[in-house]
PDB file of C-alpha atoms in Angstrom:
ATOM      1  CA  MET A  21       0.000   0.000   0.000  1.00 46.00           C
ATOM      2  CA  PRO A  22       1.419   3.461  -0.875  1.00 50.00           C
ATOM      3  CA  PRO A  23       1.892   5.772   2.115  1.00 48.00           C
ATOM      4  CA  SER A  24      -0.945   8.199   2.711  1.00 46.00           C
ATOM      5  CA  SER A  25      -0.129  11.800   1.902  1.00 49.00           C
ATOM      6  CA  THR A  26      -1.549  15.022   3.292  1.00 50.00           C
ATOM      7  CA  PRO A  27      -3.148  17.262   0.639  1.00 54.00           C
ATOM      8  CA  LYS A  28      -0.868  20.160  -0.209  1.00 63.00           C
ATOM      9  CA  ILE A  29      -2.021  23.570   0.971  1.00 66.00           C
ATOM     10  CA  ASP A  30      -2.512  26.059  -1.868  1.00 70.00           C
ATOM     11  CA  THR A  31      -0.508  28.948  -0.396  1.00 77.00           C
ATOM     12  CA  PHE A  32      -1.110  31.198  -3.381  1.00 81.00           C
ATOM     13  CA  GLY A  33      -4.856  30.564  -3.200  1.00 79.00           C
ATOM     14  CA  TYR A  34      -4.897  31.578   0.463  1.00 79.00           C
ATOM     15  CA  ALA A  35      -2.821  34.681  -0.328  1.00 81.00           C
ATOM     16  CA  LEU A  36      -5.379  35.710  -2.952  1.00 83.00           C
ATOM     17  CA  ALA A  37      -8.218  35.234  -0.460  1.00 81.00           C
ATOM     18  CA  ILE A  38      -6.449  37.296   2.221  1.00 79.00           C
ATOM     19  CA  GLY A  39      -5.696  40.098  -0.243  1.00 81.00           C
ATOM     20  CA  GLY A  40      -9.301  40.168  -1.434  1.00 82.00           C
ATOM     21  CA  ALA A  41     -10.651  40.256   2.132  1.00 78.00           C
ATOM     22  CA  ALA A  42      -8.277  43.092   3.045  1.00 79.00           C
ATOM     23  CA  LEU A  43      -9.302  45.229   0.057  1.00 84.00           C
ATOM     24  CA  PHE A  44     -13.012  44.543   0.509  1.00 78.00           C
ATOM     25  CA  SER A  45     -12.664  45.762   4.098  1.00 79.00           C
ATOM     26  CA  THR A  46     -12.060  49.320   2.845  1.00 85.00           C
ATOM     27  CA  LYS A  47     -15.499  49.415   1.230  1.00 84.00           C
ATOM     28  CA  GLY A  48     -17.385  50.497   4.337  1.00 85.00           C
ATOM     29  CA  ILE A  49     -15.051  53.438   4.916  1.00 89.00           C
ATOM     30  CA  PHE A  50     -15.557  54.853   1.420  1.00 89.00           C
ATOM     31  CA  ILE A  51     -19.313  54.336   1.697  1.00 90.00           C
ATOM     32  CA  LYS A  52     -19.519  56.144   5.038  1.00 91.00           C
ATOM     33  CA  LEU A  53     -17.516  59.055   3.611  1.00 92.00           C
ATOM     34  CA  ALA A  54     -19.912  59.202   0.647  1.00 91.00           C
ATOM     35  CA  PHE A  55     -22.928  59.154   2.978  1.00 92.00           C
ATOM     36  CA  SER A  56     -21.429  62.110   4.871  1.00 90.00           C
ATOM     37  CA  GLN A  57     -21.569  64.054   1.592  1.00 91.00           C
ATOM     38  CA  GLY A  58     -25.295  63.429   1.220  1.00 90.00           C
ATOM     39  CA  VAL A  59     -24.997  60.561  -1.286  1.00 91.00           C
ATOM     40  CA  SER A  60     -27.909  58.104  -1.126  1.00 92.00           C
ATOM     41  CA  THR A  61     -27.547  54.338  -0.744  1.00 92.00           C
ATOM     42  CA  GLU A  62     -28.557  53.764  -4.365  1.00 93.00           C
ATOM     43  CA  ALA A  63     -26.213  56.448  -5.689  1.00 93.00           C
ATOM     44  CA  ALA A  64     -23.280  55.157  -3.615  1.00 91.00           C
ATOM     45  CA  LEU A  65     -23.739  51.680  -5.051  1.00 91.00           C
ATOM     46  CA  ALA A  66     -24.105  53.116  -8.564  1.00 92.00           C
ATOM     47  CA  LEU A  67     -20.944  55.211  -8.167  1.00 90.00           C
ATOM     48  CA  ARG A  68     -19.069  52.052  -7.281  1.00 87.00           C
ATOM     49  CA  MET A  69     -20.401  50.296 -10.344  1.00 90.00           C
ATOM     50  CA  LEU A  70     -19.949  53.221 -12.746  1.00 90.00           C
ATOM     51  CA  VAL A  71     -16.228  53.045 -12.088  1.00 86.00           C
ATOM     52  CA  ALA A  72     -16.053  49.252 -12.137  1.00 85.00           C
ATOM     53  CA  LEU A  73     -18.257  48.527 -15.182  1.00 91.00           C
ATOM     54  CA  PRO A  74     -15.862  49.753 -17.931  1.00 91.00           C
ATOM     55  CA  VAL A  75     -13.059  47.694 -16.403  1.00 87.00           C
ATOM     56  CA  TYR A  76     -15.121  44.507 -16.375  1.00 86.00           C
ATOM     57  CA  VAL A  77     -16.415  45.063 -19.909  1.00 92.00           C
ATOM     58  CA  ALA A  78     -12.876  45.651 -21.223  1.00 92.00           C
ATOM     59  CA  ILE A  79     -11.577  42.504 -19.534  1.00 88.00           C
ATOM     60  CA  LEU A  80     -14.600  40.532 -20.746  1.00 90.00           C
ATOM     61  CA  VAL A  81     -13.981  41.544 -24.372  1.00 90.00           C
ATOM     62  CA  THR A  82     -10.287  40.693 -24.038  1.00 90.00           C
ATOM     63  CA  ILE A  83     -10.983  37.253 -22.593  1.00 88.00           C
ATOM     64  CA  LEU A  84     -13.476  36.391 -25.328  1.00 88.00           C
ATOM     65  CA  ARG A  85     -11.189  37.617 -28.114  1.00 88.00           C
ATOM     66  CA  ARG A  86      -8.238  35.600 -26.858  1.00 87.00           C
ATOM     67  CA  ASN A  87     -10.233  32.411 -26.225  1.00 85.00           C
ATOM     68  CA  PRO A  88     -12.361  31.499 -29.260  1.00 83.00           C
ATOM     69  CA  ALA A  89     -13.052  28.046 -27.838  1.00 80.00           C
ATOM     70  CA  LEU A  90     -14.341  29.546 -24.598  1.00 80.00           C
ATOM     71  CA  ARG A  91     -16.474  32.004 -26.553  1.00 80.00           C
ATOM     72  CA  ALA A  92     -17.963  29.173 -28.584  1.00 80.00           C
ATOM     73  CA  SER A  93     -18.794  27.206 -25.425  1.00 80.00           C
ATOM     74  CA  LEU A  94     -20.915  29.990 -23.958  1.00 83.00           C
ATOM     75  CA  THR A  95     -24.563  29.027 -24.270  1.00 87.00           C
ATOM     76  CA  PRO A  96     -27.458  31.372 -23.424  1.00 89.00           C
ATOM     77  CA  ARG A  97     -28.248  29.186 -20.422  1.00 90.00           C
ATOM     78  CA  LEU A  98     -24.677  29.379 -19.126  1.00 89.00           C
ATOM     79  CA  VAL A  99     -24.518  33.138 -19.589  1.00 90.00           C
ATOM     80  CA  GLY A 100     -27.922  33.573 -17.971  1.00 93.00           C
ATOM     81  CA  SER A 101     -27.018  31.491 -14.935  1.00 93.00           C
ATOM     82  CA  SER A 102     -23.750  33.418 -14.506  1.00 92.00           C
ATOM     83  CA  MET A 103     -25.667  36.692 -14.704  1.00 94.00           C
ATOM     84  CA  ALA A 104     -28.140  35.475 -12.077  1.00 95.00           C
ATOM     85  CA  VAL A 105     -25.415  34.331  -9.686  1.00 93.00           C
ATOM     86  CA  GLY A 106     -23.546  37.611 -10.155  1.00 91.00           C
ATOM     87  CA  ALA A 107     -26.709  39.597  -9.468  1.00 94.00           C
ATOM     88  CA  LEU A 108     -27.180  37.660  -6.225  1.00 93.00           C
ATOM     89  CA  GLY A 109     -23.643  38.135  -4.945  1.00 89.00           C
ATOM     90  CA  TYR A 110     -22.734  41.580  -6.246  1.00 87.00           C
ATOM     91  CA  TYR A 111     -26.036  43.405  -6.574  1.00 93.00           C
ATOM     92  CA  LEU A 112     -28.465  42.104  -3.949  1.00 94.00           C
ATOM     93  CA  SER A 113     -25.813  41.331  -1.343  1.00 92.00           C
ATOM     94  CA  SER A 114     -24.060  44.651  -1.950  1.00 90.00           C
ATOM     95  CA  TYR A 115     -27.278  46.654  -1.820  1.00 93.00           C
ATOM     96  CA  LEU A 116     -28.268  45.086   1.513  1.00 94.00           C
ATOM     97  CA  ASP A 117     -24.809  45.863   2.870  1.00 91.00           C
ATOM     98  CA  PHE A 118     -24.869  49.490   1.650  1.00 90.00           C
ATOM     99  CA  ALA A 119     -28.363  49.964   3.053  1.00 92.00           C
ATOM    100  CA  GLY A 120     -27.295  48.541   6.417  1.00 92.00           C
ATOM    101  CA  LEU A 121     -24.324  50.908   6.605  1.00 90.00           C
ATOM    102  CA  ALA A 122     -26.757  53.811   6.648  1.00 90.00           C
ATOM    103  CA  PHE A 123     -27.868  52.626  10.121  1.00 92.00           C
ATOM    104  CA  VAL A 124     -24.809  51.083  11.801  1.00 88.00           C
ATOM    105  CA  SER A 125     -21.120  51.888  12.194  1.00 85.00           C
ATOM    106  CA  ALA A 126     -18.500  50.616   9.759  1.00 84.00           C
ATOM    107  CA  GLN A 127     -16.929  48.524  12.528  1.00 80.00           C
ATOM    108  CA  TYR A 128     -20.164  46.798  13.458  1.00 83.00           C
ATOM    109  CA  GLU A 129     -21.130  46.272   9.811  1.00 85.00           C
ATOM    110  CA  ARG A 130     -17.876  44.458   9.107  1.00 80.00           C
ATOM    111  CA  LEU A 131     -18.238  42.239  12.174  1.00 78.00           C
ATOM    112  CA  VAL A 132     -21.810  41.255  11.257  1.00 83.00           C
ATOM    113  CA  LEU A 133     -20.795  40.617   7.660  1.00 81.00           C
ATOM    114  CA  PHE A 134     -17.956  38.557   9.079  1.00 74.00           C
ATOM    115  CA  THR A 135     -20.456  35.812   9.991  1.00 76.00           C
ATOM    116  CA  TYR A 136     -20.796  34.702   6.367  1.00 76.00           C
ATOM    117  CA  PRO A 137     -18.200  31.859   6.653  1.00 73.00           C
ATOM    118  CA  PHE A 138     -20.547  30.116   9.051  1.00 78.00           C
ATOM    119  CA  PHE A 139     -23.396  30.418   6.590  1.00 81.00           C
ATOM    120  CA  VAL A 140     -21.100  29.031   3.887  1.00 79.00           C
ATOM    121  CA  LEU A 141     -20.616  25.960   6.055  1.00 76.00           C
ATOM    122  CA  LEU A 142     -24.323  25.556   6.849  1.00 80.00           C
ATOM    123  CA  PHE A 143     -25.477  26.088   3.269  1.00 81.00           C
ATOM    124  CA  GLY A 144     -22.902  23.571   2.087  1.00 78.00           C
ATOM    125  CA  VAL A 145     -24.426  20.986   4.425  1.00 78.00           C
ATOM    126  CA  TRP A 146     -28.068  21.874   3.781  1.00 81.00           C
ATOM    127  CA  PHE A 147     -28.058  22.369   0.028  1.00 78.00           C
ATOM    128  CA  PHE A 148     -24.827  21.091  -1.518  1.00 71.00           C
ATOM    129  CA  GLY A 149     -24.243  17.683   0.058  1.00 70.00           C
ATOM    130  CA  GLU A 150     -21.261  18.608   2.220  1.00 71.00           C
ATOM    131  CA  ARG A 151     -20.757  16.967   5.581  1.00 74.00           C
ATOM    132  CA  MET A 152     -21.287  18.783   8.858  1.00 71.00           C
ATOM    133  CA  VAL A 153     -18.202  19.290  11.006  1.00 70.00           C
ATOM    134  CA  TRP A 154     -19.646  19.599  14.485  1.00 75.00           C
ATOM    135  CA  ARG A 155     -16.434  20.759  16.103  1.00 76.00           C
ATOM    136  CA  LEU A 156     -16.831  23.995  14.134  1.00 74.00           C
ATOM    137  CA  VAL A 157     -19.945  24.890  16.138  1.00 78.00           C
ATOM    138  CA  PRO A 158     -18.132  26.173  19.297  1.00 83.00           C
ATOM    139  CA  PRO A 159     -16.084  28.734  17.300  1.00 79.00           C
ATOM    140  CA  MET A 160     -19.323  29.891  15.691  1.00 77.00           C
ATOM    141  CA  LEU A 161     -20.877  30.415  19.130  1.00 82.00           C
ATOM    142  CA  ILE A 162     -17.826  32.364  20.316  1.00 83.00           C
ATOM    143  CA  THR A 163     -18.076  34.679  17.326  1.00 77.00           C
ATOM    144  CA  TYR A 164     -21.786  35.281  17.800  1.00 77.00           C
ATOM    145  CA  GLY A 165     -21.108  35.922  21.479  1.00 82.00           C
ATOM    146  CA  GLY A 166     -18.743  38.713  20.458  1.00 79.00           C
ATOM    147  CA  LEU A 167     -21.350  40.184  18.131  1.00 75.00           C
ATOM    148  CA  LEU A 168     -23.906  40.041  20.932  1.00 80.00           C
ATOM    149  CA  VAL A 169     -21.575  42.015  23.220  1.00 83.00           C
ATOM    150  CA  ILE A 170     -21.217  44.858  20.693  1.00 78.00           C
ATOM    151  CA  PHE A 171     -24.905  44.683  19.769  1.00 77.00           C
ATOM    152  CA  ALA A 172     -25.871  45.103  23.447  1.00 82.00           C
ATOM    153  CA  TRP A 173     -23.521  48.092  23.792  1.00 79.00           C
ATOM    154  CA  ASN A 174     -24.983  49.748  20.694  1.00 76.00           C
ATOM    155  CA  LEU A 175     -28.509  48.995  21.897  1.00 76.00           C
ATOM    156  CA  ALA A 176     -27.803  50.807  25.167  1.00 76.00           C
ATOM    157  CA  VAL A 177     -25.884  53.771  23.694  1.00 74.00           C
ATOM    158  CA  ASN A 178     -27.352  54.352  20.212  1.00 74.00           C
ATOM    159  CA  PRO A 179     -30.306  52.073  19.464  1.00 76.00           C
ATOM    160  CA  ASP A 180     -31.737  54.123  16.577  1.00 81.00           C
ATOM    161  CA  GLY A 181     -31.763  51.998  13.444  1.00 82.00           C
ATOM    162  CA  LEU A 182     -29.651  49.267  15.046  1.00 86.00           C
ATOM    163  CA  MET A 183     -32.137  46.449  14.480  1.00 89.00           C
ATOM    164  CA  ILE A 184     -32.920  47.267  10.852  1.00 93.00           C
ATOM    165  CA  GLY A 185     -29.227  47.836  10.127  1.00 91.00           C
ATOM    166  CA  THR A 186     -28.287  44.494  11.659  1.00 90.00           C
ATOM    167  CA  ILE A 187     -30.990  42.671   9.691  1.00 93.00           C
ATOM    168  CA  LEU A 188     -29.891  44.273   6.420  1.00 94.00           C
ATOM    169  CA  VAL A 189     -26.200  43.451   6.897  1.00 92.00           C
ATOM    170  CA  LEU A 190     -27.056  39.947   8.077  1.00 91.00           C
ATOM    171  CA  GLY A 191     -29.102  39.533   4.906  1.00 93.00           C
ATOM    172  CA  SER A 192     -26.024  40.580   2.950  1.00 92.00           C
ATOM    173  CA  ALA A 193     -23.967  37.904   4.717  1.00 89.00           C
ATOM    174  CA  LEU A 194     -26.593  35.241   3.970  1.00 90.00           C
ATOM    175  CA  THR A 195     -26.868  36.056   0.278  1.00 92.00           C
ATOM    176  CA  PHE A 196     -23.091  36.327  -0.150  1.00 88.00           C
ATOM    177  CA  ALA A 197     -22.577  32.932   1.496  1.00 87.00           C
ATOM    178  CA  PHE A 198     -25.060  31.298  -0.868  1.00 87.00           C
ATOM    179  CA  TYR A 199     -23.436  33.113  -3.778  1.00 90.00           C
ATOM    180  CA  GLN A 200     -20.051  31.589  -2.960  1.00 85.00           C
ATOM    181  CA  HIS A 201     -21.335  28.050  -3.462  1.00 85.00           C
ATOM    182  CA  LEU A 202     -23.113  28.907  -6.708  1.00 88.00           C
ATOM    183  CA  ALA A 203     -20.153  30.926  -7.991  1.00 87.00           C
ATOM    184  CA  ARG A 204     -17.730  28.052  -7.589  1.00 83.00           C
ATOM    185  CA  ARG A 205     -19.909  25.873  -9.785  1.00 85.00           C
ATOM    186  CA  GLN A 206     -20.094  28.542 -12.474  1.00 88.00           C
ATOM    187  CA  MET A 207     -16.340  29.122 -12.369  1.00 85.00           C
ATOM    188  CA  LYS A 208     -15.691  25.436 -12.946  1.00 85.00           C
ATOM    189  CA  LEU A 209     -17.547  25.815 -16.234  1.00 86.00           C
ATOM    190  CA  ILE A 210     -16.241  29.129 -17.586  1.00 86.00           C
ATOM    191  CA  GLY A 211     -13.305  30.135 -15.379  1.00 83.00           C
ATOM    192  CA  SER A 212     -13.062  32.723 -12.620  1.00 79.00           C
ATOM    193  CA  GLY A 213     -12.104  35.665 -14.862  1.00 81.00           C
ATOM    194  CA  LEU A 214     -14.978  35.324 -17.315  1.00 88.00           C
ATOM    195  CA  PHE A 215     -17.499  34.611 -14.577  1.00 89.00           C
ATOM    196  CA  THR A 216     -16.372  37.655 -12.589  1.00 85.00           C
ATOM    197  CA  CYS A 217     -16.780  39.919 -15.614  1.00 90.00           C
ATOM    198  CA  ILE A 218     -20.237  38.586 -16.482  1.00 92.00           C
ATOM    199  CA  GLY A 219     -21.478  38.636 -12.895  1.00 91.00           C
ATOM    200  CA  MET A 220     -20.110  42.059 -11.997  1.00 88.00           C
ATOM    201  CA  SER A 221     -21.251  43.649 -15.267  1.00 92.00           C
ATOM    202  CA  THR A 222     -24.764  42.372 -14.608  1.00 94.00           C
ATOM    203  CA  ALA A 223     -24.723  43.723 -11.056  1.00 93.00           C
ATOM    204  CA  ALA A 224     -23.384  47.054 -12.290  1.00 93.00           C
ATOM    205  CA  VAL A 225     -26.172  47.501 -14.851  1.00 94.00           C
ATOM    206  CA  LEU A 226     -28.789  46.677 -12.211  1.00 95.00           C
ATOM    207  CA  ALA A 227     -27.302  49.088  -9.650  1.00 94.00           C
ATOM    208  CA  ILE A 228     -26.909  51.959 -12.116  1.00 94.00           C
ATOM    209  CA  THR A 229     -30.453  51.477 -13.441  1.00 95.00           C
ATOM    210  CA  GLN A 230     -31.862  51.444  -9.916  1.00 94.00           C
ATOM    211  CA  SER A 231     -30.100  54.692  -9.027  1.00 94.00           C
ATOM    212  CA  LEU A 232     -31.239  56.432 -12.226  1.00 93.00           C
ATOM    213  CA  VAL A 233     -34.833  55.516 -11.368  1.00 93.00           C
ATOM    214  CA  VAL A 234     -34.618  56.420  -7.669  1.00 92.00           C
ATOM    215  CA  ASP A 235     -32.236  59.405  -7.700  1.00 90.00           C
ATOM    216  CA  GLY A 236     -32.565  60.673 -11.263  1.00 89.00           C
ATOM    217  CA  PRO A 237     -29.741  61.516 -13.713  1.00 88.00           C
ATOM    218  CA  ALA A 238     -29.476  65.119 -12.440  1.00 87.00           C
ATOM    219  CA  THR A 239     -28.137  63.866  -9.115  1.00 87.00           C
ATOM    220  CA  TYR A 240     -24.795  62.954 -10.650  1.00 87.00           C
ATOM    221  CA  ALA A 241     -24.244  66.433 -12.044  1.00 85.00           C
ATOM    222  CA  SER A 242     -24.310  67.788  -8.489  1.00 87.00           C
ATOM    223  CA  PHE A 243     -21.565  65.497  -7.204  1.00 89.00           C
ATOM    224  CA  THR A 244     -18.320  67.227  -6.247  1.00 91.00           C
ATOM    225  CA  PRO A 245     -14.890  66.015  -7.415  1.00 92.00           C
ATOM    226  CA  TYR A 246     -14.394  64.633  -3.901  1.00 93.00           C
ATOM    227  CA  VAL A 247     -17.489  62.424  -4.218  1.00 92.00           C
ATOM    228  CA  TRP A 248     -16.316  61.171  -7.608  1.00 92.00           C
ATOM    229  CA  SER A 249     -12.896  60.403  -6.134  1.00 92.00           C
ATOM    230  CA  LEU A 250     -14.591  58.344  -3.429  1.00 91.00           C
ATOM    231  CA  GLY A 251     -16.457  56.480  -6.156  1.00 89.00           C
ATOM    232  CA  LEU A 252     -13.176  55.856  -7.966  1.00 90.00           C
ATOM    233  CA  MET A 253     -11.528  54.438  -4.860  1.00 88.00           C
ATOM    234  CA  LEU A 254     -14.599  52.370  -4.055  1.00 87.00           C
ATOM    235  CA  GLY A 255     -14.793  51.012  -7.584  1.00 85.00           C
ATOM    236  CA  ILE A 256     -11.127  50.051  -7.972  1.00 86.00           C
ATOM    237  CA  PHE A 257      -9.918  49.118  -4.479  1.00 86.00           C
ATOM    238  CA  GLY A 258     -13.266  48.126  -2.989  1.00 82.00           C
ATOM    239  CA  THR A 259     -14.665  46.263  -5.996  1.00 79.00           C
ATOM    240  CA  VAL A 260     -12.565  45.371  -9.046  1.00 80.00           C
ATOM    241  CA  LEU A 261      -9.356  44.142  -7.440  1.00 85.00           C
ATOM    242  CA  PRO A 262     -10.907  42.207  -4.531  1.00 83.00           C
ATOM    243  CA  SER A 263     -13.589  40.605  -6.725  1.00 76.00           C
ATOM    244  CA  PHE A 264     -10.958  39.025  -8.972  1.00 78.00           C
ATOM    245  CA  LEU A 265      -8.803  38.034  -6.019  1.00 84.00           C
ATOM    246  CA  LEU A 266     -11.651  36.376  -4.125  1.00 79.00           C
ATOM    247  CA  ASN A 267     -13.185  34.635  -7.119  1.00 74.00           C
ATOM    248  CA  THR A 268      -9.810  33.227  -8.142  1.00 81.00           C
ATOM    249  CA  ALA A 269      -9.296  32.080  -4.560  1.00 82.00           C
ATOM    250  CA  ILE A 270     -12.715  30.380  -4.547  1.00 76.00           C
ATOM    251  CA  SER A 271     -11.828  28.515  -7.749  1.00 75.00           C
ATOM    252  CA  ARG A 272      -8.518  27.349  -6.234  1.00 78.00           C
ATOM    253  CA  ILE A 273      -9.273  26.555  -2.580  1.00 76.00           C
ATOM    254  CA  GLY A 274     -13.094  26.484  -2.427  1.00 75.00           C
ATOM    255  CA  PRO A 275     -15.701  28.673  -0.715  1.00 67.00           C
ATOM    256  CA  GLN A 276     -15.202  27.449   2.860  1.00 64.00           C
ATOM    257  CA  ALA A 277     -11.437  27.938   2.831  1.00 70.00           C
ATOM    258  CA  THR A 278     -11.812  31.331   1.143  1.00 73.00           C
ATOM    259  CA  SER A 279     -14.356  32.523   3.684  1.00 65.00           C
ATOM    260  CA  SER A 280     -12.159  31.336   6.552  1.00 62.00           C
ATOM    261  CA  THR A 281      -9.537  33.968   5.656  1.00 65.00           C
ATOM    262  CA  ALA A 282     -11.970  36.828   6.199  1.00 64.00           C
ATOM    263  CA  SER A 283     -10.616  37.571   9.698  1.00 62.00           C
ATOM    264  CA  PHE A 284      -8.242  40.136   8.214  1.00 66.00           C
ATOM    265  CA  GLY A 285     -11.154  42.297   7.095  1.00 70.00           C
ATOM    266  CA  PRO A 286     -12.569  43.453  10.454  1.00 73.00           C
ATOM    267  CA  VAL A 287      -9.151  44.405  11.821  1.00 73.00           C
ATOM    268  CA  ILE A 288      -8.469  46.699   8.860  1.00 76.00           C
ATOM    269  CA  THR A 289     -11.991  48.139   8.898  1.00 80.00           C
ATOM    270  CA  ILE A 290     -11.857  48.869  12.630  1.00 80.00           C
ATOM    271  CA  ALA A 291      -8.486  50.617  12.334  1.00 80.00           C
ATOM    272  CA  LEU A 292      -9.670  52.736   9.396  1.00 81.00           C
ATOM    273  CA  ALA A 293     -13.025  53.495  11.051  1.00 84.00           C
ATOM    274  CA  VAL A 294     -11.304  54.832  14.154  1.00 85.00           C
ATOM    275  CA  LEU A 295      -8.591  56.764  12.304  1.00 85.00           C
ATOM    276  CA  VAL A 296     -10.589  58.062   9.315  1.00 84.00           C
ATOM    277  CA  LEU A 297     -14.194  58.204  10.513  1.00 84.00           C
ATOM    278  CA  GLY A 298     -13.506  58.919  14.182  1.00 84.00           C
ATOM    279  CA  GLU A 299     -15.734  56.075  15.380  1.00 81.00           C
ATOM    280  CA  ALA A 300     -15.559  55.107  19.047  1.00 80.00           C
ATOM    281  CA  PHE A 301     -13.569  52.083  20.153  1.00 81.00           C
ATOM    282  CA  THR A 302     -14.149  51.245  23.819  1.00 84.00           C
ATOM    283  CA  TRP A 303     -13.190  48.248  25.910  1.00 85.00           C
ATOM    284  CA  ILE A 304     -16.591  46.801  24.988  1.00 84.00           C
ATOM    285  CA  HIS A 305     -15.644  47.009  21.312  1.00 79.00           C
ATOM    286  CA  ALA A 306     -12.282  45.437  22.125  1.00 85.00           C
ATOM    287  CA  LEU A 307     -13.900  42.550  24.000  1.00 86.00           C
ATOM    288  CA  GLY A 308     -16.509  41.891  21.319  1.00 81.00           C
ATOM    289  CA  THR A 309     -13.974  42.157  18.502  1.00 79.00           C
ATOM    290  CA  ALA A 310     -11.575  39.825  20.320  1.00 84.00           C
ATOM    291  CA  LEU A 311     -14.317  37.208  20.672  1.00 84.00           C
ATOM    292  CA  VAL A 312     -15.300  37.533  17.014  1.00 77.00           C
ATOM    293  CA  LEU A 313     -11.698  37.196  15.840  1.00 78.00           C
ATOM    294  CA  LEU A 314     -10.973  34.327  18.245  1.00 83.00           C
ATOM    295  CA  GLY A 315     -14.021  32.428  17.038  1.00 78.00           C
ATOM    296  CA  SER A 316     -13.077  33.034  13.430  1.00 73.00           C
ATOM    297  CA  TRP A 317      -9.468  31.983  13.992  1.00 75.00           C
ATOM    298  CA  LEU A 318     -10.572  28.756  15.670  1.00 79.00           C
ATOM    299  CA  PHE A 319     -13.109  28.173  12.905  1.00 73.00           C
ATOM    300  CA  ALA A 320     -10.480  28.664  10.180  1.00 69.00           C
ATOM    301  CA  ARG A 321      -7.971  26.427  11.967  1.00 73.00           C
ATOM    302  CA  LEU A 322     -10.422  23.596  12.577  1.00 73.00           C
ATOM    303  CA  GLU A 323     -11.871  23.903   9.079  1.00 67.00           C
ATOM    304  CA  SER A 324      -8.392  23.623   7.583  1.00 66.00           C
ATOM    305  CA  GLN A 325      -7.641  20.571   9.727  1.00 68.00           C
ATOM    306  CA  SER A 326     -10.889  18.897   8.724  1.00 65.00           C
ATOM    307  CA  ARG A 327     -10.077  19.436   5.030  1.00 61.00           C
ATOM    308  CA  ARG A 328      -6.597  17.911   5.430  1.00 63.00           C
ATOM    309  CA  ASN A 329      -7.896  15.027   7.525  1.00 63.00           C
ATOM    310  CA  PRO A 330     -11.513  14.425   6.449  1.00 55.00           C
ATOM    311  CA  THR A 331     -11.729  11.176   8.376  1.00 52.00           C
TER     312      THR A 331
END
């Protein structure tokens, strides 16, 4: 019998996931700065997509020109399913997140959104035939305990809009977790680059159309250069780069492993929220954040061990 070997860890795949999580963590800061300038939720999302859309279209055209075989393999059904999955992950999930940020702090938003790896695990068991790893439940409880600590503090100090904001951001986490499973299946068929371009372009068209209906075209003429610069930063560093990094990571190491690297996001968001936005960071925040990060670290460690030793 040949000796059993431990599956090799895809270091580059994990590096891509960490980089994507770090860049995505800047999104809430740019959004909050845009809100402070009177930009609506719909317009903030549209600004992000106005910057990102030309990039995705250009890359999409390049990919199709350089890969005639891939272009020939694209059926209407395959394109339609990729558009639907992209709309779920990058339009609906993003809109819920943006809407939630109008009610809660950037720190709290990132910590609530940080629960999506647990939903990735549960959805994998419930809908995609993956096995349940029960030893991952205690880390999940630790993380939710940390969220409960910060939620209770916010409820006592500034309860206005806290419940609706939490529900909206939690809805974003749920939809993004489900998206990760669906996206991996699409990327196996057409590749991460092409899927990202199709999905993000679809989401961009939906977001821009929504804003034109809700806000009206005249709104954009009133934006200052500062607001447009925020949209540029949000589109490039908070959208384009991390979307390619995360989707490539999902195609290499899978949705659960990719989501387990998300612990870098809250740390960066919290630091930027305190330094840039001037948000409070008390010992209550420190305790809750520590519990969230501890639970996530344990979750990622145990999840990695269970993948290397499935028996």
